[in-house]
Amino acid sequence: MTGDPERVQGITVAALTQGVVVPSTRFRVTQHMEALARRDVHIRHLPARFGSYPPRFRVQRVPWSIAALAESSLRVIEANRADVVLLQRELLSTLRTAERFIRRPYVFDVDDAIFANARGDGTNQIARSAAVTICGNSFLAEHYQALSPVVVIPTAVDTDRFVPAAETCELRPVIGWSGSSSGFEYLYEIEDALRIVLDKNPDAVVHVVADRQPEFALLPPDRVQFQRWSPDIEILALQQFTVGLMPLRDSVWARGKCSFKMLTYMSVGVPVVVSPVGMNREVLALGPCGHAAGSRDEWVQALCDVLSNRNRASLMGKEGRRIAVEHYSQAVLAPRLGEVIRSVACGRGKLHL
C-alpha cells in the first residue's frame, strides 16, 4: 500500500503479541483497537496461544519449544497478509525466531529493557529490520535509536475507566501496592520503612493487590491486607488507596520500566511515593503528584507526610489525575500510535523521523 498518508484508507494491522492476558498486550495493543478502528486502522490480534516464556519445569520445555516455534511461524504467515505488522516485543522471550520471516513492514513495540537479557542481541536484530521501533520511554529509545527509527509512546491508561472514587469512604489510611508478584522483591526492600510508618500511624494498613500473597518478614500480619488481582476489581482496589507505592532498584531493567503502576495510581487520584528511577523521575517532574524516595528515611518521611496531611495529599492526587489525563491517557496516545502505523503503511520502508 503506497501513497500519501491522507490517502491511505482501511489499513489492516496484524498484531503479534505474547498472549491475551499479558499486561503489555492489554495496555499497549488491545485497549487501543477500538480507537484505532475509528481511524480506519483495523487490528487483527494474533496472540501466542502457548505463551512466549518457557515453562517453569525443564521436562516441559522441549515440547513447549516445538509447539511455540511452530505456532509462531504460522502466526507470521498469517500476519504477512496484513498491510502492517505490529510486533509487541519478541515472539519468544529473549530470542529472534520467526521474526525473520515477516515480509510486511513491521512496527516493533518495546516496553521493557529486553535488550538487557542474556540473549538480548536477538531483540537488537529484530529492531534493525523494523520500519520503526516504538519505545515506552526515553531510556529504551536511547538504546534502540542506533538500530532503528524510534518513536516514544508511553503505556497508556484508560482514564475513562481508571477514575477517582465518586465518594471517599475510607475507614483507615491505606498504603497500597498493586502489581505482579514478580515485583515483590522491590516491595520487600522497603519493608523496614513500612514497618516504621505503621508504628508511627497505628491506624494504617498495607494493602497488596497481586496474583499471590506477599510474605513479609517484618510487618505485623494484622496490618497487611491482601487482595487477589483480577480485571473486575483492579480499579476499585486502587480507589481505596490513600497512597500508592512504586519502589524500584536502580538497574538497567528498572530504568526500562514505563511507570504504568505509578500512572494507574495517579489516574484514580491517589498520591504516589516512588523510587526516582527512570521514567518515574520524568513523571514526577510534570507536577507535584507525590514524592520521590530513595533511602529508608526518605520513604518514612514521604509516607508519613502523605498520611498526616490529607489536604496536601488530596491536592497531589488531583495533580496526578491531571498529569495522567493530559500526558498518558488512551485518548492522547492511541492517535499517536495510529499516526505511526499509518506512516509505515505508506510503503516508505524505514520510517524517517
Short mmCIF file of C-alpha atoms in Angstrom, two decimals:
data_model
loop_
_atom_site.label_atom_id
_atom_site.label_comp_id
_atom_site.label_asym_id
_atom_site.label_seq_id
_atom_site.Cartn_x
_atom_site.Cartn_y
_atom_site.Cartn_z
CA MET A 1 0.00 0.00 0.00
CA THR A 2 1.57 3.28 -1.11
CA GLY A 3 0.74 6.93 -1.39
CA ASP A 4 0.27 9.96 0.81
CA PRO A 5 -0.75 9.30 4.43
CA GLU A 6 -4.03 11.13 3.84
CA ARG A 7 -4.91 8.73 1.00
CA VAL A 8 -4.18 5.50 2.84
CA GLN A 9 -7.55 4.00 3.71
CA GLY A 10 -8.61 0.85 5.51
CA ILE A 11 -5.23 -0.14 6.92
CA THR A 12 -5.06 -3.71 8.19
CA VAL A 13 -2.64 -4.48 11.01
CA ALA A 14 -1.66 -7.91 12.30
CA ALA A 15 -0.73 -7.65 15.98
CA LEU A 16 1.64 -10.39 17.14
CA THR A 17 1.55 -10.38 20.93
CA GLN A 18 2.80 -12.63 23.72
CA GLY A 19 -0.68 -13.61 24.93
CA VAL A 20 -4.17 -12.29 25.53
CA VAL A 21 -3.86 -11.51 29.25
CA VAL A 22 -0.23 -10.33 29.21
CA PRO A 23 -0.17 -6.75 30.59
CA SER A 24 1.86 -5.42 27.65
CA THR A 25 -0.76 -6.83 25.29
CA ARG A 26 -3.70 -5.41 27.24
CA PHE A 27 -2.35 -1.92 27.72
CA ARG A 28 -0.21 -1.34 24.62
CA VAL A 29 -2.29 -3.11 21.97
CA THR A 30 -5.80 -4.36 22.66
CA GLN A 31 -7.03 -1.35 24.61
CA HIS A 32 -6.29 0.79 21.52
CA MET A 33 -8.10 -1.41 18.98
CA GLU A 34 -11.46 0.33 19.15
CA ALA A 35 -9.97 3.82 18.99
CA LEU A 36 -7.77 2.85 16.03
CA ALA A 37 -10.69 1.27 14.18
CA ARG A 38 -12.47 4.64 14.33
CA ARG A 39 -9.46 5.98 12.42
CA ASP A 40 -9.73 3.19 9.83
CA VAL A 41 -6.75 1.31 11.27
CA HIS A 42 -8.01 -2.22 11.87
CA ILE A 43 -6.06 -4.58 14.09
CA ARG A 44 -6.32 -8.35 13.84
CA HIS A 45 -4.99 -9.78 17.08
CA LEU A 46 -2.78 -12.87 16.73
CA PRO A 47 -1.71 -13.72 20.30
CA ALA A 48 0.64 -16.54 21.31
CA ARG A 49 -1.55 -19.44 22.41
CA PHE A 50 1.36 -21.22 24.09
CA GLY A 51 2.86 -18.07 25.58
CA SER A 52 6.27 -16.58 24.91
CA TYR A 53 8.08 -17.75 28.03
CA PRO A 54 9.33 -21.31 28.66
CA PRO A 55 7.57 -23.43 31.29
CA ARG A 56 8.95 -23.48 34.81
CA PHE A 57 9.69 -27.21 34.73
CA ARG A 58 12.52 -28.32 32.41
CA VAL A 59 10.75 -31.53 31.37
CA GLN A 60 8.08 -29.40 29.69
CA ARG A 61 10.44 -27.13 27.78
CA VAL A 62 11.25 -29.30 24.75
CA PRO A 63 7.62 -29.98 23.77
CA TRP A 64 6.76 -26.35 24.54
CA SER A 65 9.61 -25.11 22.32
CA ILE A 66 8.45 -27.24 19.39
CA ALA A 67 4.83 -26.12 19.75
CA ALA A 68 5.69 -22.45 20.33
CA LEU A 69 8.07 -22.27 17.36
CA ALA A 70 5.58 -23.95 15.05
CA GLU A 71 2.78 -21.65 16.20
CA SER A 72 4.97 -18.55 15.81
CA SER A 73 5.73 -19.49 12.21
CA LEU A 74 2.04 -19.95 11.44
CA ARG A 75 1.20 -16.62 13.07
CA VAL A 76 3.83 -14.87 10.94
CA ILE A 77 2.43 -16.45 7.77
CA GLU A 78 -0.99 -15.12 8.74
CA ALA A 79 0.45 -11.70 9.67
CA ASN A 80 2.04 -11.34 6.24
CA ARG A 81 -1.45 -10.92 4.76
CA ALA A 82 -1.86 -7.55 6.51
CA ASP A 83 -0.61 -4.14 5.39
CA VAL A 84 1.48 -3.67 8.53
CA VAL A 85 2.63 -5.98 11.32
CA LEU A 86 2.68 -4.76 14.92
CA LEU A 87 5.18 -6.92 16.81
CA GLN A 88 4.72 -6.48 20.54
CA ARG A 89 8.12 -7.50 21.94
CA GLU A 90 9.75 -10.67 20.60
CA LEU A 91 7.74 -13.76 19.59
CA LEU A 92 9.66 -15.97 22.02
CA SER A 93 11.32 -14.36 25.02
CA THR A 94 14.98 -13.33 24.50
CA LEU A 95 15.19 -14.93 21.02
CA ARG A 96 14.88 -13.91 17.38
CA THR A 97 12.97 -16.71 15.71
CA ALA A 98 10.21 -16.40 13.10
CA GLU A 99 10.53 -12.59 13.07
CA ARG A 100 13.00 -13.03 10.20
CA PHE A 101 10.14 -14.31 8.01
CA ILE A 102 7.98 -11.20 8.39
CA ARG A 103 7.55 -9.87 4.86
CA ARG A 104 5.41 -6.82 5.57
CA PRO A 105 6.71 -3.56 7.08
CA TYR A 106 6.60 -4.02 10.82
CA VAL A 107 6.46 -1.89 13.93
CA PHE A 108 8.46 -3.28 16.85
CA ASP A 109 6.92 -2.27 20.20
CA VAL A 110 9.13 -2.44 23.30
CA ASP A 111 8.10 -1.58 26.86
CA ASP A 112 10.89 -3.18 28.90
CA ALA A 113 14.69 -3.36 28.77
CA ILE A 114 14.53 -6.70 26.95
CA PHE A 115 17.89 -5.92 25.34
CA ALA A 116 19.48 -6.44 28.79
CA ASN A 117 18.61 -10.15 28.84
CA ALA A 118 21.36 -12.71 28.36
CA ARG A 119 20.43 -13.14 24.68
CA GLY A 120 19.37 -9.55 24.20
CA ASP A 121 21.11 -9.19 20.84
CA GLY A 122 18.15 -11.01 19.33
CA THR A 123 15.95 -8.01 20.06
CA ASN A 124 18.58 -5.75 18.52
CA GLN A 125 18.39 -7.77 15.30
CA ILE A 126 14.61 -7.50 15.33
CA ALA A 127 14.85 -3.72 15.71
CA ARG A 128 17.32 -3.41 12.82
CA SER A 129 14.74 -4.80 10.41
CA ALA A 130 11.79 -2.83 11.79
CA ALA A 131 10.26 0.10 9.95
CA VAL A 132 10.09 1.82 13.31
CA THR A 133 10.61 0.84 16.94
CA ILE A 134 8.08 2.21 19.41
CA CYS A 135 9.61 2.60 22.87
CA GLY A 136 7.66 3.01 26.10
CA ASN A 137 10.10 5.59 27.49
CA SER A 138 13.17 7.66 26.66
CA PHE A 139 15.62 5.23 28.29
CA LEU A 140 14.57 2.47 25.88
CA ALA A 141 14.68 4.93 23.00
CA GLU A 142 18.31 5.78 23.79
CA HIS A 143 19.23 2.14 23.20
CA TYR A 144 17.16 1.45 20.08
CA GLN A 145 17.75 4.72 18.25
CA ALA A 146 21.08 3.40 16.96
CA LEU A 147 19.29 0.44 15.39
CA SER A 148 16.01 1.80 14.06
CA PRO A 149 13.91 4.93 13.68
CA VAL A 150 12.34 5.41 17.12
CA VAL A 151 9.11 6.89 18.46
CA VAL A 152 8.38 7.19 22.18
CA ILE A 153 4.81 6.23 23.10
CA PRO A 154 4.29 5.56 26.83
CA THR A 155 1.96 2.85 28.05
CA ALA A 156 -1.47 4.47 28.12
CA VAL A 157 -4.03 4.43 30.90
CA ASP A 158 -7.71 4.41 30.01
CA THR A 159 -8.56 7.41 32.15
CA ASP A 160 -12.24 6.99 31.30
CA ARG A 161 -12.15 3.73 33.29
CA PHE A 162 -9.42 4.49 35.83
CA VAL A 163 -11.17 7.36 37.60
CA PRO A 164 -11.19 8.70 41.17
CA ALA A 165 -13.77 7.21 43.51
CA ALA A 166 -17.12 9.01 43.42
CA GLU A 167 -17.17 9.10 47.21
CA THR A 168 -14.50 8.75 49.85
CA CYS A 169 -15.46 6.21 52.49
CA GLU A 170 -12.01 5.45 53.86
CA LEU A 171 -12.07 4.00 57.37
CA ARG A 172 -8.30 3.86 57.86
CA PRO A 173 -5.22 5.01 55.90
CA VAL A 174 -4.23 2.51 53.21
CA ILE A 175 -0.66 2.25 51.92
CA GLY A 176 -1.22 0.44 48.62
CA TRP A 177 0.80 -1.56 46.13
CA SER A 178 -0.60 -3.28 43.05
CA GLY A 179 1.19 -5.48 40.56
CA SER A 180 2.57 -8.88 39.67
CA SER A 181 4.23 -10.93 42.41
CA SER A 182 7.43 -10.76 40.34
CA GLY A 183 7.73 -7.21 41.71
CA PHE A 184 7.61 -8.27 45.37
CA GLU A 185 11.40 -8.07 45.53
CA TYR A 186 11.16 -4.28 45.28
CA LEU A 187 8.40 -4.11 47.87
CA TYR A 188 10.40 -6.23 50.31
CA GLU A 189 13.32 -3.79 50.02
CA ILE A 190 11.25 -1.03 51.67
CA GLU A 191 9.70 -3.33 54.27
CA ASP A 192 11.71 -1.81 57.11
CA ALA A 193 10.48 1.66 56.15
CA LEU A 194 6.89 0.36 56.01
CA ARG A 195 7.30 -1.12 59.49
CA ILE A 196 8.36 2.25 60.87
CA VAL A 197 5.49 4.03 59.11
CA LEU A 198 2.98 1.57 60.56
CA ASP A 199 4.47 2.14 64.04
CA LYS A 200 4.01 5.89 63.60
CA ASN A 201 0.49 5.52 62.17
CA PRO A 202 -1.36 2.92 64.29
CA ASP A 203 -4.49 3.04 62.12
CA ALA A 204 -2.71 2.50 58.80
CA VAL A 205 -2.55 -0.78 56.87
CA VAL A 206 -0.52 -2.05 53.92
CA HIS A 207 -2.77 -3.31 51.12
CA VAL A 208 -1.24 -5.53 48.40
CA VAL A 209 -3.13 -6.39 45.20
CA ALA A 210 -1.37 -9.18 43.30
CA ASP A 211 -1.62 -12.69 41.91
CA ARG A 212 -0.41 -14.20 45.18
CA GLN A 213 0.05 -13.17 48.78
CA PRO A 214 3.31 -11.48 49.80
CA GLU A 215 5.47 -12.94 52.57
CA PHE A 216 6.62 -10.04 54.72
CA ALA A 217 9.13 -10.76 57.46
CA LEU A 218 8.80 -7.52 59.46
CA LEU A 219 5.20 -6.36 59.11
CA PRO A 220 2.55 -7.49 61.62
CA PRO A 221 0.15 -9.84 59.78
CA ASP A 222 -2.90 -7.97 61.11
CA ARG A 223 -1.63 -4.77 59.47
CA VAL A 224 -1.33 -6.35 55.99
CA GLN A 225 -4.30 -6.83 53.66
CA PHE A 226 -4.10 -8.97 50.53
CA GLN A 227 -6.48 -8.90 47.59
CA ARG A 228 -6.10 -11.23 44.62
CA TRP A 229 -5.88 -9.25 41.39
CA SER A 230 -8.50 -9.59 38.70
CA PRO A 231 -9.68 -7.20 35.98
CA ASP A 232 -13.01 -6.91 37.78
CA ILE A 233 -11.55 -5.44 40.97
CA GLU A 234 -8.38 -3.64 39.81
CA ILE A 235 -9.90 -0.15 39.64
CA LEU A 236 -11.99 -0.41 42.80
CA ALA A 237 -8.95 -1.68 44.69
CA LEU A 238 -6.80 1.27 43.62
CA GLN A 239 -9.54 3.71 44.58
CA GLN A 240 -9.27 2.52 48.19
CA PHE A 241 -5.60 3.53 48.46
CA THR A 242 -4.57 6.59 50.45
CA VAL A 243 -1.12 6.49 48.82
CA GLY A 244 0.34 4.30 46.09
CA LEU A 245 3.83 2.77 46.18
CA MET A 246 6.26 2.07 43.35
CA PRO A 247 9.65 1.11 44.78
CA LEU A 248 12.40 0.11 42.34
CA ARG A 249 16.06 -0.82 42.46
CA ASP A 250 18.21 1.39 40.23
CA SER A 251 19.15 -1.09 37.50
CA VAL A 252 19.03 -1.26 33.71
CA TRP A 253 15.87 -3.37 33.93
CA ALA A 254 14.16 -0.91 36.30
CA ARG A 255 15.10 2.09 34.15
CA GLY A 256 13.34 0.38 31.27
CA LYS A 257 10.01 0.25 33.12
CA CYS A 258 7.24 2.50 31.85
CA SER A 259 5.85 3.68 35.23
CA PHE A 260 2.47 2.13 34.49
CA LYS A 261 1.88 1.21 38.13
CA MET A 262 2.50 4.82 39.11
CA LEU A 263 0.23 6.11 36.35
CA THR A 264 -2.70 3.92 37.39
CA TYR A 265 -2.49 5.28 40.94
CA MET A 266 -2.42 8.82 39.59
CA SER A 267 -5.36 8.18 37.25
CA VAL A 268 -7.61 7.33 40.19
CA GLY A 269 -6.46 10.44 42.08
CA VAL A 270 -4.10 8.75 44.54
CA PRO A 271 -0.84 10.50 45.53
CA VAL A 272 2.31 8.46 44.93
CA VAL A 273 5.60 7.72 46.64
CA VAL A 274 8.05 6.20 44.16
CA SER A 275 11.71 5.49 43.59
CA PRO A 276 13.22 8.25 41.42
CA VAL A 277 14.38 5.75 38.79
CA GLY A 278 13.97 6.02 35.03
CA MET A 279 10.59 7.24 33.83
CA ASN A 280 9.33 7.71 37.40
CA ARG A 281 11.57 10.75 37.63
CA GLU A 282 10.16 12.16 34.37
CA VAL A 283 6.57 11.78 35.55
CA LEU A 284 7.30 13.45 38.90
CA ALA A 285 8.82 16.40 37.04
CA LEU A 286 5.46 17.16 35.42
CA GLY A 287 3.88 18.33 38.67
CA PRO A 288 3.56 17.79 42.44
CA CYS A 289 1.74 14.46 42.29
CA GLY A 290 3.73 12.80 45.07
CA HIS A 291 7.19 12.22 46.49
CA ALA A 292 10.42 10.60 45.37
CA ALA A 293 12.07 8.33 47.93
CA GLY A 294 15.43 6.58 47.80
CA SER A 295 16.67 5.79 51.30
CA ARG A 296 14.75 4.22 54.14
CA ASP A 297 14.44 7.59 55.89
CA GLU A 298 13.09 9.21 52.73
CA TRP A 299 10.42 6.53 52.38
CA VAL A 300 9.39 7.01 56.01
CA GLN A 301 9.29 10.79 55.73
CA ALA A 302 7.39 10.79 52.41
CA LEU A 303 4.75 8.29 53.54
CA CYS A 304 4.23 9.98 56.89
CA ASP A 305 3.84 13.33 55.13
CA VAL A 306 1.06 11.99 52.89
CA LEU A 307 -0.70 10.19 55.73
CA SER A 308 -0.56 13.14 58.12
CA ASN A 309 -1.53 15.93 55.72
CA ARG A 310 -4.72 14.91 53.97
CA ASN A 311 -5.30 18.29 52.31
CA ARG A 312 -1.88 18.16 50.68
CA ALA A 313 -2.45 14.53 49.72
CA SER A 314 -5.73 15.48 48.06
CA LEU A 315 -4.01 18.19 46.01
CA MET A 316 -1.32 15.70 44.97
CA GLY A 317 -4.00 13.26 43.89
CA LYS A 318 -5.75 15.88 41.77
CA GLU A 319 -2.46 16.92 40.18
CA GLY A 320 -1.63 13.29 39.43
CA ARG A 321 -5.00 12.84 37.77
CA ARG A 322 -4.39 15.92 35.61
CA ILE A 323 -0.97 14.66 34.53
CA ALA A 324 -2.33 11.22 33.66
CA VAL A 325 -5.17 12.63 31.57
CA GLU A 326 -3.08 15.22 29.74
CA HIS A 327 0.04 13.16 29.05
CA TYR A 328 -0.62 9.42 29.44
CA SER A 329 -4.28 8.79 28.63
CA GLN A 330 -5.51 6.46 25.93
CA ALA A 331 -7.26 9.42 24.30
CA VAL A 332 -3.88 11.14 23.85
CA LEU A 333 -1.70 8.14 22.94
CA ALA A 334 -3.95 6.00 20.71
CA PRO A 335 -3.96 8.65 17.93
CA ARG A 336 -0.17 8.81 18.14
CA LEU A 337 0.04 5.04 17.62
CA GLY A 338 -2.36 5.34 14.69
CA GLU A 339 -0.20 8.02 13.08
CA VAL A 340 2.89 5.81 13.29
CA ILE A 341 1.09 2.82 11.77
CA ARG A 342 -0.41 4.97 9.02
CA SER A 343 3.02 6.37 8.14
CA VAL A 344 4.52 2.88 7.93
CA ALA A 345 1.61 1.73 5.75
CA CYS A 346 2.54 4.37 3.17
CA GLY A 347 5.25 2.00 1.98
CA ARG A 348 8.27 4.14 2.66
CA GLY A 349 10.21 1.27 4.23
CA LYS A 350 12.18 2.60 7.15
CA LEU A 351 10.31 5.46 8.78
CA HIS A 352 12.37 8.66 8.88
CA LEU A 353 11.56 10.73 11.96
#
